[in-house]
Amino acid sequence: MRVSLTVNGRPRTADGVWPGESLLFVLRERLGLPGSKNACEQGECGSCTVRLDGDLVCACLVAAGQAEGAEVTTVEGLAGPGGDLTPVQRAFLDTGAVQCGFCTPGLIVAAEALVAADLHPSDGDIREALSGNLCRCTGYEAVLAAVRLAAARTAREATAGAETDAR
Amino acid sequence: MTAPDRARPGAGGVGDSAARPDGVRKVIGTFAYSSDLRHDDMLWGHTLRSPHAHARVLAIDTADARAVPGVAAVLTHADLPAATHYGLEITDQPVLAADRVRHHGEPVALVAADHPETARRAAALVRVTYEELPVVHDEATATAPGAPVLHPDRTDAYAARVPHPNVLHRQPVRRGDTAAAAPTADVVVTGDYEIGMQDQAPLGPESGLAVPADDGGIDLYVATQWLHADQRQLAPVLGLPPEKVRITLAGVGGAFGAREDLSVQAHACLLALSTGRPVKMVYNREESFLGHVHRHPARLHYEHGALRDGTLVYVRARIVLDGGAYASSSPAVVGNAASLAIGPYRVPHADIEALALYTNNPPCGAMRGFGAVQACFAYESQMDRLADALGLHPVDVRVRNAVDRGDTMPTGQVIDAPAPAAELLRTVRDRPLPPERPWEPTAPGAAPDLRALPGGLSNTTHGEDVVRGVGYAIGIKNAAYSEGFDDYATARVRLELDGGAPVATVRSAAAEVGQGNVTVQAQVARTELGVTRVVLPPPDTTLGSAGSSSASRQTYMTGGAVRQACAAVRDEVLRIGRERHGWPGGALRLSGGRVLDAAGTPVGTLADVLRDGPVERETVFRHRPTEPFDPVTGQGNGHVQYALCAHRAVVEVDTALGLVKVVELAAAQDVGRAVNPLAVTGQIHGGALQGLGLAVMEEILVGPDGRARNPSFTDYLIPTVLDTPVMPVDILERPDPHAPYGLRGAGEPPTLSSTPAVVAAVRDATGLALRRVPVRPDHLVADRLGTAPED
Ligand code: FES
Ligand code: FES
């Protein structure tokens, strides 16, 4: 079958899709976007987290056909066109939240959603928001630090921006 | 001892929290892991595995599988071109089962097809006729009269030394005279302990791409821990000379020992060579659990005798490790368990025996902590029992016996570098404790924060039956390969001009598995050569071996090799500078692309020399030699270096439901020299959390039929961020005079002590004996269920 969708703002089409294929398989193997990872393909690890029409989903649990006509954002679509990292991406590097990095794309997509929704999350809020993303390397301490840092930097920039606007 | 070199802070040298060279690619999603590889025209490989733990293979019929449209090849043992077995040390593992399968999940047939689902479905059509055999699953069944012998034709070096052919290796360690000393002890505590089967569960699945080459050889891109060990095992299996088996490291999504043994390597190459097309193999999570070795489950019996003041008099220990169906690295695991069996304690009399069994359980091999983890759970549980029996604080009984530099291990090896066990224990003990009852609302009338309670958002309690406990533990681990192994690392460093500025290219075959070895190599080059830019091409087998990215050895070994190669490059640059550019003799340093004399005055630049062409050197670095342990007494200088980590765990336990919440897990570790403080802290966090997992949740359940029951992330639980406590870390730097920069291998020690610390805290909270990990809810609520507490 044919699946047409918008990925990271670009219309994309995949042909010859077997109906049992997941959105994750289509992204990785047919559209050349392997940033979303395949650690369990059972919805347990969050490595394949993407946004589907704005909602966080495990791409491995979404049948390819379900994504027909949808807007999908993957980790590849987060950094700016000039390669500028988002505050979340920068914070992951600054705090040492990246070791093997296999969990990183999923964690970053999930953390972006959290920071977009709440610039002052408590530790409990961060833990709750990221509890669907397994990481085997970092012990999560650096990940928590990254989200705190990204939220604080974003909040600071927002305040600075607001002050500039007011002037 | 000379002071270790300090680079300018912030310059990305040794001692800085330098950034990972692969970091940006990892956060934007363009870093290519082994499962991300593609090739036009590639096929997908799939492995058919045995559903039985022990069976005779009577027939294999592949006709239906071959007939599936899209299938390019179906291979069985009959199609193997050359050697039929491989192994890290003992060549006992079949590439594909011939007449017998010895464990659940053993590979039986391979399929290559144009779509992964086609390959899976075709594999399901391979008809294998099995006749099930009795299953050997523990020491009793493995050594019973008439027990099936797993490997009847053993010719390995251990076969002649073991008491039964199903005993893979056995290592005693005897020091002093335990029998004579025993009556002089005032108090004796004995205990039997058990450890379940833990899995490394790296997030990146086993995967790789094999590409047949025009010269009849193969190019393999794969996630592994040791490229050259793969090459050494693969060449005979493929019937190719080693130089035609070219391996390049593809991005690795964690390892922890799971990638020491071959997984997809041989199978992908065989399919590629037989079809003449590139073949990609990617395990799904279930196959990953079945397709790599695990941590050895263990049963341990310990007896400690001590004086009234806590001074240890003697220890007896017997450690039985389940090696599963094939040898993997079990012999070395036995050596570690035996030689580190009593922990970082001075004991004049010791009688230790460690052994590994061949069984029909899933094969076990390397996992972070490698034999020392199992022993540490038992000896630390014993130290707590001793403290209890003597009415001492658990830290006091440990400190009384704690080793330091100059003390002797039970193997007779004298510790000739700092080993501040007492200081580490005091450091974790003296930290302030986290606040009590953290779930209680701070404002009147507010709701409790369920997330801080055992059971969390499940809303199982508001704290009624929740009790707190505190526990301590310390562990000792060797770094690098032991027992006389010729352990070395190769590095090549080239210094040249690029756009007028010096750039260093550092090459090694060291596998970056996430731990940050690439960062360290760049830091070493910056420090030694005074350059900013360092380039690290992907590791491959065209360069000599760097050894394994395991045993906490890679910063020491490849870091040491890069340092040595840089020194050779620097010497050559200075020689040329003196000869051609009139630089002065005496001590010169390289810094910021310039050459400075002892007073810091510039005498020239790297560019002066490099304008005439690059300078390149390749060296092989070896640590000081070690010796095998004596087969009878276990005496010998078997280890290169010892490393210590201590933990204090604070837990809250819901005694009604048996739910545990670890509130805080504080670590103190001596790393000799923190080459990259951020990365070392990350290793301590990650290692500690894996130990916490073993303490309270992680276990592959293997039935008496030898089948793994929970090979999935749904049923094999690894800690989530909600299971993770706050983990403060104290890093000590007490340089090892024998090691590069004074550093000490750091990746494994935190995995040892976190498990017994958490269990000690749960014991403190509940008063239960808890002899087995992982501790399960039913161990904690046995009283209430009307059954006897587990003891
Ligand atoms: S790969 Fe989708 S949740 Fe694990
Ligand atoms: S960094 Fe390796 S799994 Fe998270």
Coordinates of N, CA and C and ligand atoms in Angstrom, one line a residue, chain A residues 99-103 135-138, chain B residues 203, ligand 2:
Chain A
Q99 N 25.2 9.1 26.7 CA 26.4 8.1 26.7 C 26.3 7.3 25.4
C100 N 25.7 6.1 25.4 CA 25.6 5.5 24.1 C 24.7 6.2 23.2
G101 N 23.7 6.9 23.8 CA 22.8 7.8 23.0 C 21.7 7.1 22.3
F102 N 21.5 5.8 22.6 CA 20.4 5.1 21.9 C 19.0 5.6 22.4
C103 N 19.0 5.9 23.7 CA 17.7 6.4 24.2 C 17.5 7.8 23.9
C135 N 16.5 4.3 29.8 CA 17.9 4.5 29.5 C 18.7 3.5 30.3
R136 N 19.6 2.8 29.7 CA 20.4 1.8 30.4 C 21.8 2.3 30.8
C137 N 22.2 3.5 30.3 CA 23.6 3.9 30.5 C 23.7 5.0 31.6
T138 N 22.8 5.9 31.6 CA 23.1 7.2 32.4 C 22.7 7.1 33.8
Chain B
L203 N 20.3 -0.9 25.3 CA 19.1 -0.5 24.5 C 19.3 -0.8 23.0
Ligands
FES2 S1 22.6 6.6 26.9 FE1 22.6 4.5 26.4 S2 20.6 3.9 26.7 FE2 20.6 6.0 27.4

